PDB file of C-alpha atoms in Angstrom:
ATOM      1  CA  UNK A   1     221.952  93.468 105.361  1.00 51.00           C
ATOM      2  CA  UNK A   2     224.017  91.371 108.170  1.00 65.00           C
ATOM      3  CA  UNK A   3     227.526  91.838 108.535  1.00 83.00           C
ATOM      4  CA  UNK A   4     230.534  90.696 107.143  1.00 94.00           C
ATOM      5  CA  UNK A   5     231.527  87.406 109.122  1.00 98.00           C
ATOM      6  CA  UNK A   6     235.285  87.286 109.859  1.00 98.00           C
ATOM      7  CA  UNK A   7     236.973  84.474 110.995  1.00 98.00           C
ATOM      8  CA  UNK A   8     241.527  84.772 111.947  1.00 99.00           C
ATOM      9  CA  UNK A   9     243.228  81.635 112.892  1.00 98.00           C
ATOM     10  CA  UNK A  10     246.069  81.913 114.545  1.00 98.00           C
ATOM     11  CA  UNK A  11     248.955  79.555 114.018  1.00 98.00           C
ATOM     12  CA  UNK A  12     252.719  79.307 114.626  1.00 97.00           C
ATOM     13  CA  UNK A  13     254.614  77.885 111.733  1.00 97.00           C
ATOM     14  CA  UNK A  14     253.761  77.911 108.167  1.00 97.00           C
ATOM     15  CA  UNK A  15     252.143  74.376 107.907  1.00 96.00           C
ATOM     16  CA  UNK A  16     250.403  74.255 110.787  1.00 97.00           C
ATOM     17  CA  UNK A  17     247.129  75.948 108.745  1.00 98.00           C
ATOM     18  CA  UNK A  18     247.015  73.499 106.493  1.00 97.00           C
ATOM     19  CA  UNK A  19     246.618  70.844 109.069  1.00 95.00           C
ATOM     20  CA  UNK A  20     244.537  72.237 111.275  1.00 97.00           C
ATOM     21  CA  UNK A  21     241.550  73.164 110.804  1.00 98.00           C
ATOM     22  CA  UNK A  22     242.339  73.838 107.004  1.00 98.00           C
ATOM     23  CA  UNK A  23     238.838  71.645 105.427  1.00 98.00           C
ATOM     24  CA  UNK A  24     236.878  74.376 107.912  1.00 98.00           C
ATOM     25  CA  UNK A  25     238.882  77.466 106.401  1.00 98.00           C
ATOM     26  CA  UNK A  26     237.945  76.604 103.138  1.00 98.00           C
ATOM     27  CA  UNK A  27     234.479  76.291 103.948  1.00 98.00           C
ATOM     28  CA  UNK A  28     233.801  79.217 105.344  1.00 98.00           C
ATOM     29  CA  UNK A  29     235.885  80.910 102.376  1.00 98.00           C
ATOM     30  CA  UNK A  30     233.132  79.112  99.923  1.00 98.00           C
ATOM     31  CA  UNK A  31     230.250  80.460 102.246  1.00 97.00           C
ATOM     32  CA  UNK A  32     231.904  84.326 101.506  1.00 97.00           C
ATOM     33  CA  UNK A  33     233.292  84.956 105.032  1.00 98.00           C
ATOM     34  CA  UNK A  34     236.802  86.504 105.290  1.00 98.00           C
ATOM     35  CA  UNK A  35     239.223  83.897 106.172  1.00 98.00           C
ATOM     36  CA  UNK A  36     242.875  85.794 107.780  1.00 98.00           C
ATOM     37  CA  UNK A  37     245.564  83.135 108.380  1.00 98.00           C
ATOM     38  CA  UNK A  38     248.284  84.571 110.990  1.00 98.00           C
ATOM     39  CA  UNK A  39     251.313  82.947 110.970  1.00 98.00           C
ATOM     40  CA  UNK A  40     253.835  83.658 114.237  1.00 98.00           C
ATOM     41  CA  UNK A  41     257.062  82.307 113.063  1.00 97.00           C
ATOM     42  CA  UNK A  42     258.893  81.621 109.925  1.00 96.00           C
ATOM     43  CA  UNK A  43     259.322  78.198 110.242  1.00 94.00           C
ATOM     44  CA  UNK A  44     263.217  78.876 109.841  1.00 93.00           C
ATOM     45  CA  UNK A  45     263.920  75.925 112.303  1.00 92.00           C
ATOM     46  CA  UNK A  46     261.650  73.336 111.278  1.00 87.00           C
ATOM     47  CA  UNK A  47     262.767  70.201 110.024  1.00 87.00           C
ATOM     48  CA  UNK A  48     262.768  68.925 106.543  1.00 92.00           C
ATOM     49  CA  UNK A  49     260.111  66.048 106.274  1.00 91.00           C
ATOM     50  CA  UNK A  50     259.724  65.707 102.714  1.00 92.00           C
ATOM     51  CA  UNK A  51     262.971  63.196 101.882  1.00 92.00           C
ATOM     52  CA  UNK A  52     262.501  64.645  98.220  1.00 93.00           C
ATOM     53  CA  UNK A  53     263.081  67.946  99.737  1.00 93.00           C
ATOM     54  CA  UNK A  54     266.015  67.351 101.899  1.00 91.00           C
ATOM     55  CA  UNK A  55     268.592  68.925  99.646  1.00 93.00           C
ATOM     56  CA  UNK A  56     271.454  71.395 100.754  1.00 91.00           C
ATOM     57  CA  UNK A  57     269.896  73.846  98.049  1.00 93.00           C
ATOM     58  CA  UNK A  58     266.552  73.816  99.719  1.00 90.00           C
ATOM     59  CA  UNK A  59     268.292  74.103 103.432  1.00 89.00           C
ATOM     60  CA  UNK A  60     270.487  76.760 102.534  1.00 90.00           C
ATOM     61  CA  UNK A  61     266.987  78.600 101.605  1.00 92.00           C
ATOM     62  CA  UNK A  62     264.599  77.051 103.933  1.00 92.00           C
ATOM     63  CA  UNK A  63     263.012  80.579 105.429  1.00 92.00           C
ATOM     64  CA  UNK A  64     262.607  81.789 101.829  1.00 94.00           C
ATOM     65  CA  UNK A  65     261.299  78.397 100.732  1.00 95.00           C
ATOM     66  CA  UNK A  66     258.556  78.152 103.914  1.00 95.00           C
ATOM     67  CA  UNK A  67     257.336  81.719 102.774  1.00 96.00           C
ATOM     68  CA  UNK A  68     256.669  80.620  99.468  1.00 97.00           C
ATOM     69  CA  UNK A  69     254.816  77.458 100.310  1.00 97.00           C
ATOM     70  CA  UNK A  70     252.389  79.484 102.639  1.00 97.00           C
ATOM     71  CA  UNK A  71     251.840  81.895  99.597  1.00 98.00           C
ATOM     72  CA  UNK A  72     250.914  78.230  97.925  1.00 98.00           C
ATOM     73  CA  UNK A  73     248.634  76.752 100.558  1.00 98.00           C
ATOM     74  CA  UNK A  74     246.750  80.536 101.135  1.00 98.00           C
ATOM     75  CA  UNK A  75     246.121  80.357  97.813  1.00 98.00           C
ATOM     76  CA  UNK A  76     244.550  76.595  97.898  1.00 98.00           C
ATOM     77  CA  UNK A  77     242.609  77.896 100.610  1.00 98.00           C
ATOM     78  CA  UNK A  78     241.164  80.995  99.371  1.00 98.00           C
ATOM     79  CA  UNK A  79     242.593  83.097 102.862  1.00 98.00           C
ATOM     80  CA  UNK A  80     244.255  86.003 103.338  1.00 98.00           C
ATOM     81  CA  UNK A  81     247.313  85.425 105.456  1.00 98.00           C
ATOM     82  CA  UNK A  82     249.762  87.664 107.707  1.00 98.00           C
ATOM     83  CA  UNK A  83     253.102  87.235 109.096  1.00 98.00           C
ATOM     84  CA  UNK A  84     253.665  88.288 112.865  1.00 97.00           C
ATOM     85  CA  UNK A  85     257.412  88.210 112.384  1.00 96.00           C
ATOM     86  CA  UNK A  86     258.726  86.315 115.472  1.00 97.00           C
ATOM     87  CA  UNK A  87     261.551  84.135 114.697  1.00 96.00           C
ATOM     88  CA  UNK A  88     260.889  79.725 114.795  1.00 96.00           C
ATOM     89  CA  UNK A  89     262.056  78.152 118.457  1.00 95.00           C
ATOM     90  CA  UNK A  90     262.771  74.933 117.441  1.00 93.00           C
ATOM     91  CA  UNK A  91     261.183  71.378 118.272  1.00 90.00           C
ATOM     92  CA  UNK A  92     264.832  70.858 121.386  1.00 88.00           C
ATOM     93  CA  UNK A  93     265.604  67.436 121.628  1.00 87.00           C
ATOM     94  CA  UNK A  94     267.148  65.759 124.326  1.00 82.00           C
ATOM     95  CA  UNK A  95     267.746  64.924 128.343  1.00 80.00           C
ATOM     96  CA  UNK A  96     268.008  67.453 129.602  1.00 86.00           C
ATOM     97  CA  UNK A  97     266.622  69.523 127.234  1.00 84.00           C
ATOM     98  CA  UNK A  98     269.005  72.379 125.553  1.00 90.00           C
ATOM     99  CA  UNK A  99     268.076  76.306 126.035  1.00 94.00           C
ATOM    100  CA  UNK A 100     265.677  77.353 123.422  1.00 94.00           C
ATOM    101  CA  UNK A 101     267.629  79.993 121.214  1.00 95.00           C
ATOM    102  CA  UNK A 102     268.059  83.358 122.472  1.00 96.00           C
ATOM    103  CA  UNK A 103     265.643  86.135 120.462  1.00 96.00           C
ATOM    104  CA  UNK A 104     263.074  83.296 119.443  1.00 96.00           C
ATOM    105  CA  UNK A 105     259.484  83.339 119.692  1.00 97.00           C
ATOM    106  CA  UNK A 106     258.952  80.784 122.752  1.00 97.00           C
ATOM    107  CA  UNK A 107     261.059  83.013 124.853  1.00 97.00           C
ATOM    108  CA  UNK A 108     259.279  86.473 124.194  1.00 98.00           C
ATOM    109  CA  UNK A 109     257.367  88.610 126.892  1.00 98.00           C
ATOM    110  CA  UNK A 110     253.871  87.656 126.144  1.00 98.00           C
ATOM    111  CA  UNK A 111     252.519  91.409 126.054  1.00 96.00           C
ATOM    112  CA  UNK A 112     255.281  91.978 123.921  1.00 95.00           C
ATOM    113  CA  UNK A 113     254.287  88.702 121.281  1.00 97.00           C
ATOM    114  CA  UNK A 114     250.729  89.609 121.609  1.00 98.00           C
ATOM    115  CA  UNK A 115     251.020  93.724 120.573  1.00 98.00           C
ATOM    116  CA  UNK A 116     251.009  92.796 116.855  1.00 98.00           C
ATOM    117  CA  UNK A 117     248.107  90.493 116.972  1.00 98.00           C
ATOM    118  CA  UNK A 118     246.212  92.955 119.470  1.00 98.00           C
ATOM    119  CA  UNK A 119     247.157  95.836 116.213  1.00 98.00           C
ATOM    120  CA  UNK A 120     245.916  92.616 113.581  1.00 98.00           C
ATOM    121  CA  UNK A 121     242.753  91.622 115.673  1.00 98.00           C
ATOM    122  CA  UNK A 122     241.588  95.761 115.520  1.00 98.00           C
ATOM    123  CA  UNK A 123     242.140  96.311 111.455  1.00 98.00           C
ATOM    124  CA  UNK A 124     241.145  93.206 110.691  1.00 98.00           C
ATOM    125  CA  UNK A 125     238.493  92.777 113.387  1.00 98.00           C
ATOM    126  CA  UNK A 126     237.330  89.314 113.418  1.00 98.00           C
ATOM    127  CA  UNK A 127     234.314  87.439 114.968  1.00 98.00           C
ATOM    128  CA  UNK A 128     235.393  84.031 115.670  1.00 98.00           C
ATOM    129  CA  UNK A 129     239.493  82.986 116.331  1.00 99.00           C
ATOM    130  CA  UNK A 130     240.872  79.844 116.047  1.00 98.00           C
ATOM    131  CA  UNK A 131     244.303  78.993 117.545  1.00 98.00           C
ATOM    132  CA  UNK A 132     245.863  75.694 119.855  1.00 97.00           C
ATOM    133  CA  UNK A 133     244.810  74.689 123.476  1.00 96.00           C
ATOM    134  CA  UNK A 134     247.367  75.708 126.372  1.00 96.00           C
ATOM    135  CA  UNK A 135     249.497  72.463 125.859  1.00 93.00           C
ATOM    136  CA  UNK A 136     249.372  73.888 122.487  1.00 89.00           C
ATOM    137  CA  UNK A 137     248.017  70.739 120.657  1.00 86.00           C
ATOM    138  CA  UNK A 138     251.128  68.973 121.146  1.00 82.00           C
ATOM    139  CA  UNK A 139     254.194  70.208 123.424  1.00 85.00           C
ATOM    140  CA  UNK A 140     255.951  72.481 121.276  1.00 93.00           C
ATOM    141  CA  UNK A 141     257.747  75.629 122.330  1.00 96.00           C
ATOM    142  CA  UNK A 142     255.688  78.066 119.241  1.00 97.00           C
ATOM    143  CA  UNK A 143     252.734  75.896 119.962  1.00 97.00           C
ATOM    144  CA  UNK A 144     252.448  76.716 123.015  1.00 97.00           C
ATOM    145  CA  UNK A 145     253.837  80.603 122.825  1.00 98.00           C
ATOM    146  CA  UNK A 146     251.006  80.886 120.051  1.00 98.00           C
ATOM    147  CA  UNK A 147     248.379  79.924 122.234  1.00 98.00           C
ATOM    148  CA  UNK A 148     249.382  82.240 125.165  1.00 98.00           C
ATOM    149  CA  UNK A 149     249.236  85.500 122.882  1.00 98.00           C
ATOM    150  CA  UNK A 150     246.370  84.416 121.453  1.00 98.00           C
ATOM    151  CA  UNK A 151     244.360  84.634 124.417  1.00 98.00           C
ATOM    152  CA  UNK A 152     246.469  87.676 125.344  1.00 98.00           C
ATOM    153  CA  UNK A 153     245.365  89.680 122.221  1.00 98.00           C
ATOM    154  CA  UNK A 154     241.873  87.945 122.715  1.00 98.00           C
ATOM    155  CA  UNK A 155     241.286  89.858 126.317  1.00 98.00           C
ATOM    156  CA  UNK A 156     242.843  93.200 124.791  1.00 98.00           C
ATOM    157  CA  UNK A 157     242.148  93.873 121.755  1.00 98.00           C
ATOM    158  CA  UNK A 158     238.420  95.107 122.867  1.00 98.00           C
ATOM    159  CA  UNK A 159     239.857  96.756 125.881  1.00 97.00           C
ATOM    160  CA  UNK A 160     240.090 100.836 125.228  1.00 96.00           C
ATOM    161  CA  UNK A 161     242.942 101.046 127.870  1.00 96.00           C
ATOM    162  CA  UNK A 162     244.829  98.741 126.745  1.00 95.00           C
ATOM    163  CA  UNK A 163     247.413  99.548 123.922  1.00 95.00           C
ATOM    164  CA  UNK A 164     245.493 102.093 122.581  1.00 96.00           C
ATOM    165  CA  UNK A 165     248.309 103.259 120.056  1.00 97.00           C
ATOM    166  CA  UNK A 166     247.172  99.511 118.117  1.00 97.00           C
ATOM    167  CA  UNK A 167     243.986 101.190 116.404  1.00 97.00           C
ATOM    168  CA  UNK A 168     240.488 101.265 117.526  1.00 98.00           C
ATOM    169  CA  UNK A 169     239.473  98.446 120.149  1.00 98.00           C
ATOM    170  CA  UNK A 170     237.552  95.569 118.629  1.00 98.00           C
ATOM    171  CA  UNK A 171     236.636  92.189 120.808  1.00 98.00           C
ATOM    172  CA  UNK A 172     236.070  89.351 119.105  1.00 98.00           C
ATOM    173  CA  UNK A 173     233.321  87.124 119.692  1.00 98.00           C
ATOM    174  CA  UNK A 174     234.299  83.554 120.375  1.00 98.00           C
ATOM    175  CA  UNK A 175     237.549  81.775 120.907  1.00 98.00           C
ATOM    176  CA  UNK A 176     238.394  78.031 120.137  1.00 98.00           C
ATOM    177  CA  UNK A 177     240.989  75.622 120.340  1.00 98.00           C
ATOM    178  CA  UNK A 178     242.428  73.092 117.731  1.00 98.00           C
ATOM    179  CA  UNK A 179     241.020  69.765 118.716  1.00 97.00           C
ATOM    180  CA  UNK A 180     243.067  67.641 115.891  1.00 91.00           C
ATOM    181  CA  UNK A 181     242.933  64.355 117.004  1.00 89.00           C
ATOM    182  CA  UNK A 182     240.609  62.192 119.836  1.00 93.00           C
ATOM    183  CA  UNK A 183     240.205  58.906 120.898  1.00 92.00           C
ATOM    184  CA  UNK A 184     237.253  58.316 119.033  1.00 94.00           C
ATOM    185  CA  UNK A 185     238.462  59.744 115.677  1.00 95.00           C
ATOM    186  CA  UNK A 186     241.285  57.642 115.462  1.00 93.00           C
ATOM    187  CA  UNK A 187     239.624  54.586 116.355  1.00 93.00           C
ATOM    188  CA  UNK A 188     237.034  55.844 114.039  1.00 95.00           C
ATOM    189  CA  UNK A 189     239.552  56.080 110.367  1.00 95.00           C
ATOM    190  CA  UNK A 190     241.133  52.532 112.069  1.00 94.00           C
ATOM    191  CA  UNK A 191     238.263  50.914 112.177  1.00 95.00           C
ATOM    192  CA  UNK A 192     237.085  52.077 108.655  1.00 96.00           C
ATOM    193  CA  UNK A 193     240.108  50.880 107.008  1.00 95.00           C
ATOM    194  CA  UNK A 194     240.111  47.632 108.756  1.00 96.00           C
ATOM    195  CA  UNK A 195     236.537  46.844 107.481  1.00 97.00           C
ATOM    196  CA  UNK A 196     237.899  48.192 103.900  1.00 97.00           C
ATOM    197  CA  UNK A 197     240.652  45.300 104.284  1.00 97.00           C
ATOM    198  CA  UNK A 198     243.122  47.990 104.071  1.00 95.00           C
ATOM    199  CA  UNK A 199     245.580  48.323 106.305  1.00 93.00           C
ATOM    200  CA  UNK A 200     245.544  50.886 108.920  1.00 92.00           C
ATOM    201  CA  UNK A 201     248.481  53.652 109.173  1.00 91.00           C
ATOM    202  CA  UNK A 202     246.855  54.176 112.894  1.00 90.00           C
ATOM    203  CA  UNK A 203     247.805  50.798 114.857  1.00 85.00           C
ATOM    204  CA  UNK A 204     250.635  52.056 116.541  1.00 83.00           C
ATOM    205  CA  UNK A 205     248.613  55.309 117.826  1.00 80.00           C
ATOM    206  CA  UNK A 206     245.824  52.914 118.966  1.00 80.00           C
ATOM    207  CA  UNK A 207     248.386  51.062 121.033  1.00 78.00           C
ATOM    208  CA  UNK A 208     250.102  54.401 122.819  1.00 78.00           C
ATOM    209  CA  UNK A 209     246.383  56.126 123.150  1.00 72.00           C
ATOM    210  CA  UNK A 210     246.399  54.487 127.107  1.00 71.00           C
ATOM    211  CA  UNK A 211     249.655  56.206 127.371  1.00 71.00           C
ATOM    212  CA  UNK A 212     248.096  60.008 126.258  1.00 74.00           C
ATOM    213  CA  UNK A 213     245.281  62.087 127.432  1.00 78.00           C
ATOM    214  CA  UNK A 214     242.276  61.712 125.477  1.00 87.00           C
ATOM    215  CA  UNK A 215     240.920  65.380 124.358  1.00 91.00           C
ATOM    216  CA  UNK A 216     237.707  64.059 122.742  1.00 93.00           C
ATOM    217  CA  UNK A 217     235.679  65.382 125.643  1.00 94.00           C
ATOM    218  CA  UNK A 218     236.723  68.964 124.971  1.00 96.00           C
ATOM    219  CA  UNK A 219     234.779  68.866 121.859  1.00 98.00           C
ATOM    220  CA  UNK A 220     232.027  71.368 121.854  1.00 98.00           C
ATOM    221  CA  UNK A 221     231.242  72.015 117.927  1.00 98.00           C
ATOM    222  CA  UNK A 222     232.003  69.624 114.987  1.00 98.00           C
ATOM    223  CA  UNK A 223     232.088  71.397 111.934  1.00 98.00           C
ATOM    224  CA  UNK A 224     230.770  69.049 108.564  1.00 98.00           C
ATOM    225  CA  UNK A 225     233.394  70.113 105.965  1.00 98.00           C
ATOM    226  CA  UNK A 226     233.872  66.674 104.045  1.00 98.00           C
ATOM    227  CA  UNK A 227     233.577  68.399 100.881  1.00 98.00           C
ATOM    228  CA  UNK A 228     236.962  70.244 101.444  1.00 98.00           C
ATOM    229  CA  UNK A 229     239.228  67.611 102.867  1.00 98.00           C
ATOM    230  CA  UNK A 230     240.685  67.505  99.296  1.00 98.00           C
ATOM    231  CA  UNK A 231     241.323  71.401  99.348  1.00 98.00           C
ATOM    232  CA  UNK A 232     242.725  70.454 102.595  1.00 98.00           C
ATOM    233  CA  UNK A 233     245.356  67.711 101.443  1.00 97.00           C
ATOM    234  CA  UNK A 234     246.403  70.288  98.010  1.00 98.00           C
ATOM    235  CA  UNK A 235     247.047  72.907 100.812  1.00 98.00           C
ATOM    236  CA  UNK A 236     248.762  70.453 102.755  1.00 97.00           C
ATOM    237  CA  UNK A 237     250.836  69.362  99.631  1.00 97.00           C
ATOM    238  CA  UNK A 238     251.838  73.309  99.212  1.00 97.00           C
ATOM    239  CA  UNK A 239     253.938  72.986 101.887  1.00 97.00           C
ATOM    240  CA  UNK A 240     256.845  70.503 100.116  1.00 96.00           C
ATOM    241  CA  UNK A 241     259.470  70.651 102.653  1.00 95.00           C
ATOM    242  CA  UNK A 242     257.511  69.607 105.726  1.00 94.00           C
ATOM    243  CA  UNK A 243     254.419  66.956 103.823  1.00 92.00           C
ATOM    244  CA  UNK A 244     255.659  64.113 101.909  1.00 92.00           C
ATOM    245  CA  UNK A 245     252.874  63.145  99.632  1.00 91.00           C
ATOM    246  CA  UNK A 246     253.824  59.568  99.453  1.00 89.00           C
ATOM    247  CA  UNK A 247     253.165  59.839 103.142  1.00 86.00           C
ATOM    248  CA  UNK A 248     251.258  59.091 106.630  1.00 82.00           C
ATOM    249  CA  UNK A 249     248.919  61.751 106.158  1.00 83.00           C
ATOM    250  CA  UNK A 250     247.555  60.310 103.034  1.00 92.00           C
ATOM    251  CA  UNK A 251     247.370  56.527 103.626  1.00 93.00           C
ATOM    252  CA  UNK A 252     243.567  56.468 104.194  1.00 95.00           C
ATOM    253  CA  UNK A 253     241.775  57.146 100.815  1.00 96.00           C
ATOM    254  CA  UNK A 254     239.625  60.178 100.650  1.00 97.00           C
ATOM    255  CA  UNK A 255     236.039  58.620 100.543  1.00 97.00           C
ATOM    256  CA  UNK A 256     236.667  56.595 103.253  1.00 97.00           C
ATOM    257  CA  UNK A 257     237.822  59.267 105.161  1.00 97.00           C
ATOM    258  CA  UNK A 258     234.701  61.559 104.579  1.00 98.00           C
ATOM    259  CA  UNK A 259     232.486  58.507 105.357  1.00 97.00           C
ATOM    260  CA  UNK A 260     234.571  57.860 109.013  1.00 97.00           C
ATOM    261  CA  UNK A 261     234.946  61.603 110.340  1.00 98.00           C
ATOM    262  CA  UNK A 262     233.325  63.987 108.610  1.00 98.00           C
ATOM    263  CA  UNK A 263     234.377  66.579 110.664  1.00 98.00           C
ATOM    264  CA  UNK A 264     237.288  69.298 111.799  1.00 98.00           C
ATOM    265  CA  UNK A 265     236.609  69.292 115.786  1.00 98.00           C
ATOM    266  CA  UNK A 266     236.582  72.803 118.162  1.00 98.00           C
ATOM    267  CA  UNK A 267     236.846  73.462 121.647  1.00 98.00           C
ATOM    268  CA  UNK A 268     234.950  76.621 122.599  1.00 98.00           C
ATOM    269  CA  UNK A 269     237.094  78.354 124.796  1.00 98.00           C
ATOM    270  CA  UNK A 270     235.616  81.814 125.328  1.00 98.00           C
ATOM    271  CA  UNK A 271     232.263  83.524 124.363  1.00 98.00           C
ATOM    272  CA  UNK A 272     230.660  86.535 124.679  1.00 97.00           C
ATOM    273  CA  UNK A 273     227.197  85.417 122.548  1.00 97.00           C
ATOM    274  CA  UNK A 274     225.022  82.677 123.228  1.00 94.00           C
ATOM    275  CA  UNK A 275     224.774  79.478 121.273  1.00 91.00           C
ATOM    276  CA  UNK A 276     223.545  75.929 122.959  1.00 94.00           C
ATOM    277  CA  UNK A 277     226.508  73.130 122.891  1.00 97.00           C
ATOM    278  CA  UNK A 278     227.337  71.091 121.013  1.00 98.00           C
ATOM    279  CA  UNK A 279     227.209  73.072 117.899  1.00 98.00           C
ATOM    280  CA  UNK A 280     227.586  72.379 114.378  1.00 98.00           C
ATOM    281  CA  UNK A 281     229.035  75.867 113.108  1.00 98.00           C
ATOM    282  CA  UNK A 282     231.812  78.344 114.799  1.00 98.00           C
ATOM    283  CA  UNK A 283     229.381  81.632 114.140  1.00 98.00           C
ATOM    284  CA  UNK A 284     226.835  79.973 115.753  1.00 97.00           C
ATOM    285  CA  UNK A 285     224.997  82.766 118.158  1.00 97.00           C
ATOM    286  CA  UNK A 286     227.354  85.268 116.008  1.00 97.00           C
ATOM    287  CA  UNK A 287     225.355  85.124 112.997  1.00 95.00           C
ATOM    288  CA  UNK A 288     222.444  86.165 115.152  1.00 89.00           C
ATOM    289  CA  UNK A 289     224.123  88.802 116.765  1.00 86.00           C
ATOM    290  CA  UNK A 290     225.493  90.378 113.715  1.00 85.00           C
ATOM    291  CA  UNK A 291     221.937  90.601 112.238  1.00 76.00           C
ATOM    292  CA  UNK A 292     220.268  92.125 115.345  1.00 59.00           C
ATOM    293  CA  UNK A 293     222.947  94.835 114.610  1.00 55.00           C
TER     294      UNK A 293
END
């Protein structure tokens, strides 16, 4: 009988799970492996995107309110989901920029972020985890604080010396990185709704995408999960405050979108099994593995 596959993405705000990576989660939920959602901050800083939402009521509340909306989207998804318990940076705005606030997650001791997920990867023990590149998708403080404890906990949590009050040492198998958005997508959902004589939300982007790194080479594994794009958007739609539904992120109609870019897009980071690139699935050489076993 092969094991249990185990995926844990790591993210840092309530939110961010539902838009990255989310179509992929549900997926693999459907295909019975155990989907754990860890979520670094509270999102007690984030802004209020949703113009419905942006109500003195709802900002007097807003941790309380972001805790319930992840309940919402984890249970869209079909995931379990765990709270490290650091405490939202902020998106800091300005020239110069201001300090980040003192106590926040950004500004942590990295061995110190990544105990809790070293203690989560060794009960929960996972085969495959997700989480953002080292500019941590995009340049935000938690973004990129999520990503270096990630790989922190990645390294230790299979390493007997290391923390060994955290529970029994487990290494998972692969690591990957986020890759949201590339070149070719975009062009890809612009195009589409172009030759739909629709017009595109994604003109602006194409003009600025000589200004911005292109990550589309990264890509090692495209993962077909066009069936769950709408589980995606309802999970998306859980979280109120920060998705307005009368929004960007659903301009392009669904069928068109699972026509242009029927994929969520990985970067395989680390690996300790072997699978051939590019792949199609994030357990690919695990599955094997776990059945030799």
């Amino acid at each position: 009988m092969a094991e249990q596959l185990r995926l844990m993405a790591v993210h840092a705000h309530p939110d961010d799970e539902s838009s990255k990576g989310a179509a992929t989660m549900a997926k693999y939920v459907a295909e019975g492996v155990d989907v754990l959602v860890v979520t670094c901050t509270g999102g007690e800083r984030g802004s209020v995107l949703n113009p419905k939402m942006d109500r003195p009521d709802v900002w007097a509340n807003i941790g309380d309110i972001r805790r319930a909306e992840m309940d919402a989207a984890r249970a869209v998804l079909g995931v379990e989901q765990a709270w490290l318990g650091f405490v939202d940076s902020g998106l800091p705005e300005g020239d110069p920029l201001p300090p980040l606030p003192e106590g926040c997650f950004a500004l942590q001791e990295v061995e110190v972020a990544a105990a809790p997920l070293v203690r989560l990867m060794r009960q929960f023990r996972p085969h495959v985890v997700t989480t953002y590149d080292e500019e941590g998708g995009y340049p935000h403080p938690d973004h990129i604080m999520t990503h270096k404890v990630t790989v922190a906990a990645f390294e230790a949590a299979g390493d007997p010396e290391r923390h060994p009050e955290l529970g029994e040492p487990w290494q998972p198998l692969k690591l990957y990185y986020d890759v949201g958005f590339s070149r070719a997508k975009i062009m890809g959902l612009h195009e589409a709704m172009l030759a739909a004589g629709l017009e595109s939300p994604y003109g602006e982007w194409m003009k600025r995408w000589e200004e911005r790194p292109d990550k589309g080479e990264r890509i090692t594994t495209r993962v077909d999960c066009a069936a769950y794009f709408p589980v995606r958007d309802d999970a998306l739609r859980a979280h109120a405050t920060q998705i307005d539904p009368d929004g960007f992120w659903f301009q392009v109609p669904m069928d068109l979108q699972q026509r242009a870019w029927p994929t969520e897009d990985f970067q395989l980071a680390r690996s300790l099994v072997d699978s051939p690139l590019p792949e199609s699935d994030l357990f690919a050489g695990v599955r094997e593995t776990c059945r030799a076993h």
